[in-house]
CSV table of C-alpha atoms and ligand atoms in Angstrom, one decimal:
chain,number,residue,atom,x,y,z
A,1,MET,CA,-10.1,18.9,10.5
A,2,SER,CA,-9.5,22.1,12.4
A,3,ARG,CA,-9.1,20.3,15.8
A,4,MET,CA,-6.4,18.0,14.6
A,5,THR,CA,-2.9,19.3,14.3
A,6,LEU,CA,-1.1,18.5,11.0
A,7,LYS,CA,1.3,16.4,13.0
A,8,ASN,CA,-1.5,14.1,14.0
A,9,VAL,CA,-2.9,13.6,10.5
A,10,ILE,CA,-2.1,10.4,8.8
A,11,PRO,CA,-2.7,10.4,5.0
A,12,LEU,CA,-5.5,8.3,3.6
A,13,PRO,CA,-4.2,4.9,2.5
A,14,GLY,CA,-3.3,5.1,-1.3
A,15,GLN,CA,-4.7,1.6,-2.0
A,16,PHE,CA,-8.0,2.6,-0.3
A,17,LEU,CA,-8.3,5.7,-2.5
A,18,ASP,CA,-7.5,3.6,-5.6
A,19,ARG,CA,-10.2,1.1,-4.7
A,20,MET,CA,-12.8,3.7,-4.0
A,21,GLN,CA,-12.0,5.6,-7.2
A,22,SER,CA,-12.7,2.4,-9.2
A,23,PHE,CA,-16.0,1.9,-7.3
A,24,MET,CA,-17.3,5.5,-7.3
A,25,GLY,CA,-16.3,6.9,-10.7
A,26,ASP,CA,-17.4,10.5,-11.2
A,27,GLU,CA,-18.4,10.8,-7.5
A,28,PHE,CA,-14.9,10.1,-6.3
A,29,PRO,CA,-13.5,13.6,-6.0
A,30,ALA,CA,-16.4,14.8,-3.8
A,31,PHE,CA,-16.2,11.6,-1.7
A,32,ALA,CA,-12.4,12.0,-1.2
A,33,GLU,CA,-12.7,15.6,-0.3
A,34,SER,CA,-15.4,14.8,2.3
A,35,LEU,CA,-13.0,12.4,4.1
A,36,ASN,CA,-10.7,15.4,5.0
A,37,ALA,CA,-13.6,17.6,6.3
A,38,GLN,CA,-14.5,18.2,9.9
A,39,PRO,CA,-16.8,15.3,11.1
A,40,LYS,CA,-20.2,16.2,12.5
A,41,THR,CA,-21.4,15.3,16.0
A,42,GLY,CA,-25.0,14.5,16.8
A,43,LEU,CA,-26.8,14.8,20.1
A,44,ARG,CA,-29.6,12.2,20.6
A,45,VAL,CA,-32.0,13.1,23.3
A,46,ASN,CA,-33.0,10.4,25.8
A,47,THR,CA,-36.7,10.3,25.2
A,48,LEU,CA,-37.1,8.1,28.2
A,49,LYS,CA,-36.4,11.2,30.3
A,50,LEU,CA,-37.7,14.1,28.2
A,51,SER,CA,-38.9,14.9,24.7
A,52,SER,CA,-36.6,16.5,22.1
A,53,GLU,CA,-38.7,19.7,22.2
A,54,GLN,CA,-38.3,19.8,26.0
A,55,PHE,CA,-34.6,19.4,25.6
A,56,GLN,CA,-34.5,22.1,22.9
A,57,SER,CA,-36.0,24.5,25.4
A,58,ILE,CA,-33.4,23.8,28.1
A,59,SER,CA,-30.4,23.1,25.9
A,60,PRO,CA,-27.2,24.8,27.0
A,61,PHE,CA,-25.7,24.0,23.6
A,62,ALA,CA,-26.2,25.4,20.1
A,63,LEU,CA,-28.4,22.8,18.4
A,64,GLY,CA,-28.4,22.7,14.6
A,65,GLU,CA,-30.8,21.0,12.3
A,66,LYS,CA,-32.6,17.7,13.2
A,67,VAL,CA,-31.0,14.5,11.9
A,68,PRO,CA,-33.4,13.5,9.1
A,69,TRP,CA,-33.5,9.8,10.0
A,70,CYS,CA,-33.7,10.3,13.8
A,71,SER,CA,-36.4,12.5,15.2
A,72,SER,CA,-34.9,12.7,18.6
A,73,ALA,CA,-31.5,14.0,17.4
A,74,PHE,CA,-29.8,17.2,16.4
A,75,ILE,CA,-26.6,18.1,14.6
A,76,LEU,CA,-24.4,20.0,17.1
A,77,ASP,CA,-23.3,23.5,16.0
A,78,GLY,CA,-20.5,25.3,17.7
A,79,GLU,CA,-17.6,24.3,19.9
A,80,ASP,CA,-19.5,23.2,23.1
A,81,ARG,CA,-18.3,20.2,25.0
A,82,PRO,CA,-21.6,18.5,26.0
A,83,GLY,CA,-19.8,15.3,27.2
A,84,LEU,CA,-18.7,17.2,30.4
A,85,HIS,CA,-22.1,18.8,31.2
A,86,PRO,CA,-24.1,17.6,34.3
A,87,PHE,CA,-27.1,16.9,31.9
A,88,HIS,CA,-24.9,14.3,30.4
A,89,LEU,CA,-24.3,12.7,33.8
A,90,ALA,CA,-28.0,12.7,34.3
A,91,GLY,CA,-28.4,10.7,31.0
A,92,LEU,CA,-30.4,13.4,29.1
A,93,TYR,CA,-28.6,12.7,25.8
A,94,TYR,CA,-26.0,10.6,24.0
A,95,LEU,CA,-23.4,12.0,21.7
A,96,GLN,CA,-23.0,10.1,18.5
A,97,ASP,CA,-22.1,10.4,14.8
A,98,PRO,CA,-25.4,11.1,13.1
A,99,SER,CA,-24.9,8.1,10.6
A,100,ALA,CA,-24.5,5.8,13.6
A,101,MET,CA,-28.1,6.7,14.5
A,102,SER,CA,-29.4,4.9,11.4
A,103,PRO,CA,-29.2,1.2,12.5
A,104,ALA,CA,-31.5,1.4,15.5
A,105,GLU,CA,-34.0,3.5,13.6
A,106,LEU,CA,-34.0,1.0,10.7
A,107,LEU,CA,-34.3,-2.0,12.9
A,108,ALA,CA,-37.3,-0.2,14.5
A,109,PRO,CA,-37.8,-2.3,17.7
A,110,GLN,CA,-41.2,-2.1,19.4
A,111,PRO,CA,-42.0,-1.7,23.1
A,112,GLY,CA,-42.5,-5.2,24.7
A,113,GLU,CA,-40.3,-7.1,22.2
A,114,ARG,CA,-37.2,-9.2,22.9
A,115,VAL,CA,-34.2,-7.5,21.2
A,116,LEU,CA,-30.5,-8.4,21.1
A,117,ASP,CA,-27.7,-6.0,20.4
A,118,LEU,CA,-24.9,-8.5,19.8
A,119,ALA,CA,-21.9,-6.3,19.5
A,120,ALA,CA,-22.9,-3.5,21.8
A,121,ALA,CA,-20.0,-1.6,23.5
A,122,PRO,CA,-19.8,1.3,24.1
A,123,GLY,CA,-23.6,1.4,23.9
A,124,GLY,CA,-24.5,4.0,21.3
A,125,LYS,CA,-27.0,1.8,19.6
A,126,THR,CA,-28.1,0.0,22.8
A,127,THR,CA,-29.2,3.3,24.3
A,128,HIS,CA,-31.0,4.2,21.1
A,129,LEU,CA,-32.8,0.8,20.9
A,130,ALA,CA,-33.8,1.1,24.6
A,131,ALA,CA,-35.4,4.6,23.9
A,132,LEU,CA,-37.3,3.3,20.9
A,133,MET,CA,-38.6,0.4,23.0
A,134,GLN,CA,-39.7,3.0,25.6
A,135,GLY,CA,-37.9,1.0,28.3
A,136,ARG,CA,-40.4,-1.9,27.8
A,137,GLY,CA,-39.7,-5.6,26.9
A,138,LEU,CA,-36.2,-7.1,27.0
A,139,LEU,CA,-33.1,-5.7,25.4
A,140,VAL,CA,-29.9,-7.8,25.7
A,141,ALA,CA,-26.8,-5.8,25.1
A,142,ASN,CA,-23.8,-8.1,24.6
A,143,GLU,CA,-20.1,-7.3,24.4
A,144,ILE,CA,-17.5,-10.0,23.9
A,145,LYS,CA,-14.6,-8.0,25.2
A,146,GLU,CA,-14.4,-7.9,29.0
A,147,LYS,CA,-12.4,-4.6,29.0
A,148,ARG,CA,-15.2,-2.9,27.0
A,149,VAL,CA,-18.2,-4.2,28.9
A,150,GLY,CA,-17.8,-1.8,31.9
A,151,HIS,CA,-18.2,1.2,29.7
A,152,LEU,CA,-21.2,-0.3,28.1
A,153,ALA,CA,-22.8,-1.0,31.5
A,154,GLN,CA,-22.1,2.5,32.7
A,155,ASN,CA,-23.7,4.0,29.6
A,156,VAL,CA,-26.8,1.8,30.1
A,157,GLU,CA,-27.0,2.8,33.7
A,158,ARG,CA,-26.8,6.5,32.8
A,159,TRP,CA,-29.6,6.0,30.3
A,160,GLY,CA,-31.9,4.7,33.0
A,161,ALA,CA,-33.8,2.4,30.7
A,162,GLY,CA,-34.7,-0.4,33.1
A,163,ASN,CA,-35.2,-3.1,30.4
A,164,VAL,CA,-31.6,-3.9,29.6
A,165,VAL,CA,-29.5,-7.0,30.5
A,166,VAL,CA,-25.8,-6.5,29.7
A,167,THR,CA,-23.9,-9.7,29.0
A,168,ASN,CA,-20.2,-10.4,28.3
A,169,GLU,CA,-20.4,-13.4,26.0
A,170,THR,CA,-19.3,-14.9,22.7
A,171,PRO,CA,-22.1,-15.0,20.1
A,172,GLU,CA,-21.7,-18.8,20.1
A,173,ARG,CA,-22.5,-19.3,23.8
A,174,LEU,CA,-25.5,-16.9,23.5
A,175,ALA,CA,-26.8,-18.9,20.5
A,176,ASP,CA,-26.2,-22.3,22.2
A,177,TYR,CA,-27.9,-21.3,25.5
A,178,LEU,CA,-30.7,-19.0,24.3
A,179,GLY,CA,-31.5,-20.2,20.7
A,180,ALA,CA,-34.0,-18.4,18.4
A,181,VAL,CA,-35.7,-16.2,20.9
A,182,PHE,CA,-35.3,-12.7,19.6
A,183,ASP,CA,-37.8,-10.6,17.6
A,184,ARG,CA,-35.0,-8.4,16.5
A,185,VAL,CA,-31.2,-8.7,16.4
A,186,LEU,CA,-28.7,-6.0,15.7
A,187,VAL,CA,-25.2,-7.0,14.5
A,188,ASP,CA,-23.2,-3.7,14.4
A,189,ALA,CA,-20.1,-5.6,13.4
A,190,PRO,CA,-16.4,-4.9,14.1
A,191,CYS,CA,-15.0,-3.6,10.8
A,192,SER,CA,-12.1,-1.9,9.1
A,193,GLY,CA,-13.6,1.5,10.0
A,194,GLU,CA,-13.2,3.3,6.6
A,195,GLY,CA,-16.3,5.3,7.3
A,196,MET,CA,-14.6,6.9,10.3
A,197,PHE,CA,-11.4,7.9,8.5
A,198,ARG,CA,-12.3,11.6,9.1
A,199,LYS,CA,-11.8,11.3,12.8
A,200,ASP,CA,-10.0,8.0,13.5
A,201,MET,CA,-6.4,8.3,12.5
A,202,GLY,CA,-5.8,4.8,14.0
A,203,ALA,CA,-8.2,3.3,11.5
A,204,ARG,CA,-6.2,5.0,8.7
A,205,ALA,CA,-2.9,3.7,10.0
A,206,ASP,CA,-4.2,0.1,10.5
A,207,TRP,CA,-5.9,-0.2,7.1
A,208,SER,CA,-4.8,-2.8,4.5
A,209,THR,CA,-6.5,-5.0,2.0
A,210,GLU,CA,-5.5,-8.0,4.2
A,211,MET,CA,-7.3,-6.3,7.1
A,212,VAL,CA,-10.5,-5.9,5.0
A,213,ALA,CA,-10.4,-9.6,4.0
A,214,GLY,CA,-9.8,-10.6,7.7
A,215,CYS,CA,-12.7,-8.4,8.9
A,216,ALA,CA,-15.0,-10.0,6.2
A,217,VAL,CA,-14.2,-13.5,7.5
A,218,ARG,CA,-14.9,-12.5,11.1
A,219,GLN,CA,-18.2,-10.7,10.2
A,220,LYS,CA,-19.4,-13.7,8.2
A,221,ASN,CA,-18.8,-15.9,11.3
A,222,ILE,CA,-20.6,-13.4,13.7
A,223,LEU,CA,-23.5,-13.0,11.3
A,224,HIS,CA,-24.0,-16.7,10.8
A,225,ILE,CA,-24.3,-17.2,14.5
A,226,ALA,CA,-26.6,-14.2,14.9
A,227,ALA,CA,-29.0,-15.7,12.4
A,228,LYS,CA,-29.5,-18.6,14.9
A,229,LEU,CA,-30.7,-16.1,17.5
A,230,VAL,CA,-33.6,-14.7,15.4
A,231,ARG,CA,-37.1,-16.2,15.8
A,232,ALA,CA,-39.1,-17.2,12.8
A,233,GLY,CA,-40.7,-14.1,11.4
A,234,GLY,CA,-38.1,-11.9,13.2
A,235,HIS,CA,-35.6,-9.4,11.9
A,236,LEU,CA,-31.8,-9.1,11.7
A,237,LEU,CA,-30.1,-5.8,10.9
A,238,TYR,CA,-26.4,-6.0,9.9
A,239,SER,CA,-24.4,-2.7,10.0
A,240,THR,CA,-20.8,-1.6,9.6
A,241,CYS,CA,-19.0,1.8,9.4
A,242,THR,CA,-17.0,0.8,6.4
A,243,PHE,CA,-17.3,1.2,2.6
A,244,ALA,CA,-15.5,-2.0,1.7
A,245,PRO,CA,-18.1,-4.2,-0.2
A,246,GLU,CA,-16.4,-7.4,1.0
A,247,GLU,CA,-17.5,-6.4,4.5
A,248,ASP,CA,-21.0,-5.2,3.5
A,249,GLU,CA,-22.9,-6.6,0.6
A,250,GLY,CA,-20.4,-9.5,0.4
A,251,VAL,CA,-21.2,-10.7,4.0
A,252,ILE,CA,-24.9,-10.6,3.4
A,253,GLU,CA,-24.5,-12.5,0.1
A,254,GLN,CA,-22.7,-15.3,1.8
A,255,LEU,CA,-25.3,-15.5,4.6
A,256,LEU,CA,-28.2,-15.7,2.1
A,257,ARG,CA,-26.4,-18.6,0.2
A,258,GLU,CA,-26.3,-20.6,3.4
A,259,TYR,CA,-29.5,-19.4,5.0
A,260,PRO,CA,-32.2,-19.3,2.3
A,261,ASP,CA,-34.9,-18.8,5.0
A,262,PHE,CA,-33.7,-15.1,5.3
A,263,GLU,CA,-34.9,-12.5,2.8
A,264,ILE,CA,-33.8,-8.9,2.3
A,265,VAL,CA,-36.2,-6.2,3.4
A,266,GLN,CA,-36.1,-3.0,1.3
A,267,LEU,CA,-35.0,-0.1,3.6
A,268,PRO,CA,-36.4,3.4,3.4
A,269,LYS,CA,-34.2,6.0,1.7
A,270,PHE,CA,-34.0,9.0,4.0
A,271,PRO,CA,-32.6,12.2,2.5
A,272,GLY,CA,-28.9,11.6,1.5
A,273,PHE,CA,-29.1,7.8,1.8
A,274,SER,CA,-27.8,5.7,-1.1
A,275,SER,CA,-28.8,2.2,-2.2
A,276,GLY,CA,-26.7,-0.9,-1.5
A,277,LYS,CA,-24.1,-1.5,-4.2
A,278,PRO,CA,-24.3,-5.2,-5.2
A,279,GLU,CA,-22.6,-4.3,-8.5
A,280,TRP,CA,-19.4,-3.5,-6.6
A,281,ILE,CA,-18.9,-7.1,-5.7
A,282,GLU,CA,-21.2,-9.2,-7.9
A,283,ALA,CA,-23.8,-9.9,-5.3
A,284,ARG,CA,-27.6,-10.4,-5.8
A,285,PRO,CA,-29.5,-7.3,-7.1
A,286,ALA,CA,-31.9,-7.4,-4.1
A,287,LEU,CA,-28.9,-6.0,-2.1
A,288,SER,CA,-29.7,-2.6,-3.6
A,289,GLY,CA,-32.4,-2.7,-0.9
A,290,ALA,CA,-29.7,-2.1,1.7
A,291,VAL,CA,-28.5,1.4,2.4
A,292,ARG,CA,-25.2,3.2,2.2
A,293,LEU,CA,-24.4,6.5,3.9
A,294,PHE,CA,-21.7,8.5,2.3
A,295,PRO,CA,-20.1,11.6,4.0
A,296,HIS,CA,-20.2,13.7,0.8
A,297,LEU,CA,-24.0,13.2,0.6
A,298,LEU,CA,-25.2,13.8,4.2
A,299,ASN,CA,-24.1,15.1,7.6
A,300,GLY,CA,-22.4,12.0,9.1
A,301,ASP,CA,-19.7,9.4,8.6
A,302,GLY,CA,-19.8,6.4,6.3
A,303,HIS,CA,-22.2,3.5,7.2
A,304,PHE,CA,-23.8,0.5,5.7
A,305,ALA,CA,-27.0,-1.3,6.9
A,306,CYS,CA,-29.0,-4.2,5.6
A,307,LEU,CA,-32.3,-5.6,7.1
A,308,LEU,CA,-33.2,-9.2,6.8
A,309,ARG,CA,-36.4,-11.1,7.7
A,310,LYS,CA,-36.4,-14.7,8.8
A,311,GLN,CA,-39.3,-16.4,7.1
A,312,GLY,CA,-42.1,-18.1,9.0
A,313,GLU,CA,-44.2,-17.1,12.0
A,314,THR,CA,-43.8,-18.0,15.7
A,315,GLY,CA,-46.8,-18.3,18.0
A,316,GLU,CA,-46.6,-17.2,21.6
A,317,GLU,CA,-43.9,-19.6,22.9
A,318,GLU,CA,-42.9,-20.0,26.5
A,319,PHE,CA,-39.2,-19.3,27.2
A,320,PRO,CA,-37.3,-20.3,30.3
A,321,ARG,CA,-37.8,-17.5,32.9
A,322,PRO,CA,-35.2,-16.5,35.5
A,323,ARG,CA,-35.2,-18.8,38.5
A,324,ARG,CA,-36.9,-16.8,41.2
A,325,SER,CA,-34.7,-15.6,43.9
A,326,GLY,CA,-37.3,-13.2,45.4
A,327,LEU,CA,-37.4,-11.5,48.7
A,328,SER,CA,-37.6,-13.1,52.1
A,329,LYS,CA,-40.2,-11.6,54.5
A,330,SER,CA,-37.6,-9.5,56.4
A,331,LEU,CA,-35.9,-8.2,53.2
A,332,ALA,CA,-39.3,-7.4,51.7
A,333,GLU,CA,-40.1,-5.3,54.8
A,334,LEU,CA,-36.8,-3.3,54.5
A,335,TRP,CA,-37.5,-2.7,50.8
A,336,ARG,CA,-41.1,-1.6,51.4
A,337,SER,CA,-40.2,0.7,54.2
A,338,PHE,CA,-37.5,2.3,52.0
A,339,THR,CA,-39.9,2.8,49.1
A,340,ALA,CA,-42.7,4.1,51.3
A,341,GLN,CA,-40.3,6.9,52.6
A,342,THR,CA,-38.4,7.6,49.4
A,343,LEU,CA,-40.2,6.7,46.2
A,344,ALA,CA,-43.4,7.7,44.5
A,345,LEU,CA,-43.7,4.6,42.2
A,346,ASP,CA,-44.7,1.0,42.6
A,347,LEU,CA,-42.4,-1.7,41.2
A,348,PRO,CA,-44.2,-5.1,40.9
A,349,GLU,CA,-42.6,-7.4,43.4
A,350,ASP,CA,-42.7,-10.4,41.0
A,351,ARG,CA,-39.9,-8.7,39.0
A,352,LEU,CA,-37.6,-8.1,42.0
A,353,GLN,CA,-34.7,-10.5,42.3
A,354,THR,CA,-31.8,-10.7,44.8
A,355,ALA,CA,-28.2,-11.6,44.0
A,356,GLY,CA,-26.2,-11.8,47.2
A,357,GLU,CA,-26.9,-8.6,49.1
A,358,ARG,CA,-28.1,-6.8,45.9
A,359,LEU,CA,-31.6,-6.2,44.8
A,360,TYR,CA,-32.5,-5.9,41.0
A,361,TYR,CA,-35.6,-5.0,39.1
A,362,LEU,CA,-35.7,-7.3,36.1
A,363,PRO,CA,-37.0,-6.4,32.7
A,364,GLU,CA,-40.5,-7.4,31.7
A,365,GLY,CA,-40.4,-10.9,30.1
A,366,CYS,CA,-36.8,-11.4,31.2
A,367,LEU,CA,-35.2,-14.7,30.1
A,368,ASP,CA,-33.2,-17.2,32.2
A,369,PHE,CA,-29.5,-16.5,31.4
A,370,GLY,CA,-28.3,-19.6,33.3
A,371,ARG,CA,-24.5,-19.6,33.3
A,372,LEU,CA,-24.1,-16.8,30.8
A,373,ARG,CA,-21.9,-14.0,32.0
A,374,THR,CA,-24.4,-11.3,33.1
A,375,VAL,CA,-23.0,-8.0,34.1
A,376,HIS,CA,-26.2,-6.0,34.7
A,377,SER,CA,-29.8,-7.2,34.9
A,378,GLY,CA,-32.4,-4.5,34.6
A,379,VAL,CA,-32.0,-1.9,37.3
A,380,TRP,CA,-29.7,-2.4,40.3
A,381,LEU,CA,-32.0,-1.0,43.0
A,382,GLY,CA,-29.7,-1.2,45.9
A,383,SER,CA,-28.2,-3.5,48.6
A,384,PHE,CA,-29.4,-4.9,51.9
A,385,LYS,CA,-27.1,-4.0,54.7
A,386,LYS,CA,-27.6,-5.5,58.2
A,387,ASP,CA,-30.9,-3.8,59.1
A,388,ARG,CA,-31.5,-1.4,56.2
A,389,PHE,CA,-31.8,-1.0,52.5
A,390,GLU,CA,-29.2,1.3,50.8
A,391,PRO,CA,-30.2,2.6,47.3
A,392,ALA,CA,-27.8,2.2,44.3
A,393,HIS,CA,-26.8,4.9,41.8
A,394,PRO,CA,-28.6,3.2,38.8
A,395,LEU,CA,-31.9,3.5,40.7
A,396,SER,CA,-31.6,7.3,40.9
A,397,LEU,CA,-31.0,7.4,37.1
A,398,PHE,CA,-34.0,5.1,36.5
A,399,LEU,CA,-36.3,7.5,38.3
A,400,LYS,CA,-38.2,10.1,36.3
A,401,PRO,CA,-38.9,13.6,37.6
A,402,GLY,CA,-41.8,13.2,40.1
A,403,GLN,CA,-41.0,9.6,41.1
A,404,ALA,CA,-39.1,10.5,44.3
A,405,LYS,CA,-40.6,11.8,47.5
A,406,ASN,CA,-37.5,13.4,48.9
A,407,VAL,CA,-35.7,15.6,46.5
A,408,PHE,CA,-32.7,17.8,46.8
A,409,ASP,CA,-32.6,20.0,43.7
A,410,LEU,CA,-29.4,21.7,42.4
A,411,GLN,CA,-29.1,24.1,39.5
A,412,VAL,CA,-26.6,23.9,36.6
A,413,GLY,CA,-23.8,26.4,37.3
A,414,SER,CA,-24.3,26.5,41.1
A,415,PRO,CA,-21.4,26.0,43.4
A,416,GLN,CA,-23.5,23.4,45.3
A,417,LEU,CA,-23.8,21.2,42.1
A,418,ALA,CA,-20.1,21.4,41.4
A,419,ALA,CA,-19.4,20.4,45.1
A,420,TYR,CA,-21.8,17.5,44.8
A,421,LEU,CA,-20.2,16.2,41.7
A,422,ARG,CA,-16.8,16.4,43.4
A,423,GLY,CA,-18.1,14.2,46.2
A,424,GLU,CA,-18.4,16.8,48.9
A,425,THR,CA,-21.1,17.0,51.6
A,426,LEU,CA,-23.7,19.8,51.5
A,427,GLU,CA,-25.8,21.6,54.0
A,428,THR,CA,-29.5,20.6,54.0
A,429,ASP,CA,-32.6,20.3,56.0
A,430,VAL,CA,-33.6,17.2,54.1
A,431,ARG,CA,-33.8,14.1,56.3
A,432,GLY,CA,-33.0,10.5,55.2
A,433,TRP,CA,-32.4,9.3,51.6
A,434,ALA,CA,-33.0,12.0,48.9
A,435,VAL,CA,-32.7,11.9,45.2
A,436,VAL,CA,-30.3,14.7,44.1
A,437,THR,CA,-31.6,16.3,40.9
A,438,VAL,CA,-30.0,18.8,38.4
A,439,ASN,CA,-32.7,21.2,37.2
A,440,GLY,CA,-35.2,18.6,38.2
A,441,PHE,CA,-33.6,15.6,36.6
A,442,PRO,CA,-32.3,12.8,38.9
A,443,ILE,CA,-28.5,12.5,39.0
A,444,GLY,CA,-27.6,10.6,42.2
A,445,TRP,CA,-28.3,10.0,45.9
A,446,GLY,CA,-27.6,11.9,49.1
A,447,LYS,CA,-28.6,11.2,52.7
A,448,GLY,CA,-29.6,14.0,55.0
A,449,VAL,CA,-28.3,13.5,58.5
A,450,GLN,CA,-28.3,16.3,61.1
A,451,GLY,CA,-28.3,19.2,58.6
A,452,THR,CA,-25.7,17.6,56.3
A,453,LEU,CA,-26.3,15.8,53.0
A,454,LYS,CA,-23.9,12.9,52.9
A,455,ASN,CA,-22.7,12.5,49.3
A,456,HIS,CA,-23.5,9.1,47.6
A,457,PHE,CA,-22.4,10.1,44.1
A,458,PRO,CA,-20.1,7.3,43.0
A,459,LYS,CA,-16.4,8.0,42.8
A,460,GLY,CA,-16.1,6.5,39.3
A,461,TRP,CA,-18.6,9.0,38.0
A,462,MET,CA,-17.2,12.2,39.6
A,463,ILE,CA,-16.0,15.0,37.4
B,501,SAM,N1,-22.7,-1.0,18.6
B,501,SAM,C1,-21.6,-0.3,19.3
B,501,SAM,C2,-22.1,1.1,19.5
B,501,SAM,O1,-23.0,1.6,18.8
B,501,SAM,O2,-21.7,1.8,20.5
B,501,SAM,C3,-20.3,-0.3,18.5
B,501,SAM,C4,-19.9,-1.7,18.2
B,501,SAM,S1,-18.3,-1.8,17.5
B,501,SAM,C5,-18.6,-1.3,15.9
B,501,SAM,C6,-18.1,-3.6,17.3
B,501,SAM,C7,-18.0,-4.3,18.6
B,501,SAM,O3,-17.9,-5.7,18.3
B,501,SAM,C8,-16.8,-4.0,19.5
B,501,SAM,O4,-17.3,-3.6,20.8
B,501,SAM,C9,-16.0,-5.3,19.6
B,501,SAM,O5,-15.4,-5.5,20.8
B,501,SAM,C10,-17.0,-6.3,19.2
B,501,SAM,N2,-16.5,-7.6,18.7
B,501,SAM,C11,-15.2,-7.8,18.3
B,501,SAM,N3,-15.1,-9.1,17.9
B,501,SAM,C12,-16.3,-9.7,18.1
B,501,SAM,C13,-16.8,-11.0,17.9
B,501,SAM,N4,-16.0,-12.0,17.4
B,501,SAM,N5,-18.0,-11.3,18.2
B,501,SAM,C14,-18.9,-10.3,18.7
B,501,SAM,N6,-18.4,-9.0,18.8
B,501,SAM,C15,-17.2,-8.7,18.6
């Protein structure tokens, strides 16, 4: 805990320690000691933009060993601050507790599937799911809290996946409107946060047995609704970052009593993973097929995950598609002339949709979201102004190296890059719209006019 001053440290709740001692027996001293150790941070590479080997070769940070359950992630060594680096703004990686990388890996979404991340903000698991899906199919990232959804949308834009729809809804409204349409659903539930006691002093301060009981009721309600969103033959992964069995095995036990058409799928035990602990709460033995991650046994915080399969099979059903609000002839011409000058990729026009003056590129197999509150649908390509098309920031982050015709490359550490990220204009001989890149990776837009590159890096993203 070297980065925390003693003044900041709140003692671990006594009742929590007593409970854990009764659960863990001989293992308790090592477990309790690990809760006062320095937490580990992981860096997960955005494999939509580069491979983990490529990142290793350009990494400005000391990368430690690979996370055993996530082949695209490394444990960070040293005191670097990668959250402030331009590569982070270009979406080359996500910083995350290594244990929090387990749910997406265990759910194992496939390219082309329909996947729901029901409790998604700030987007750690959404970005991971999108990478595993290779940007293909449909990923719905939902966050119930309006004040958290903006951060989620920004992380999704930075990631540049292209297949994500961000919604701001209650689980009930999603289930009522969409029904059992998803191949895979992730419920990364709000919890008492015991697994984060090493770094989250607020979680220590807020903890009580009443809070654990209250969380368990809320989790049960969320999971029961989530079950209605899974198609026959589909999978549901429930995860928390707490050790309390009432919030873990207990919630699954209640679900299975009411939904006998779900069965537990045995999860792989990566190095350091432990089995579920049905004996802690008198739940069914099959719950040992769940996994628990303990901080004294691996490099990461505390986590729980259980995978369920809904019995049955679904054929190829037709789901409501978005009502087409495609391009008029004149708008199509503006878009085509912009792409002809600027982009080196072809986006199929049957996936383009307008919303007011904005133009979006919808995910493959996108559903109709009707009146559901949608914050972000696929890629916001740009906006139609009077007689021109103006590209939007998320389009630059969606582009891979080589997909832009006009490029203005800046190097990490150069005064020009620092100036661009502060919103300043730069000298250039580039004309018209150009993708600004950092060491070759797109990071924003600029427009070359009479020897000057006008800065279009958004204010909200500036360092
Ligand atoms: N999956 C996220 C990630 O990896 O970045 C973290 C999710 S966090 C553990 C749980 C989320 O559940 C929070 O964003 C919280 O706002 C949301 N939440 C709270 N109450 C909820 C409810 N009743 N239904 C659905 N989500 C809820």
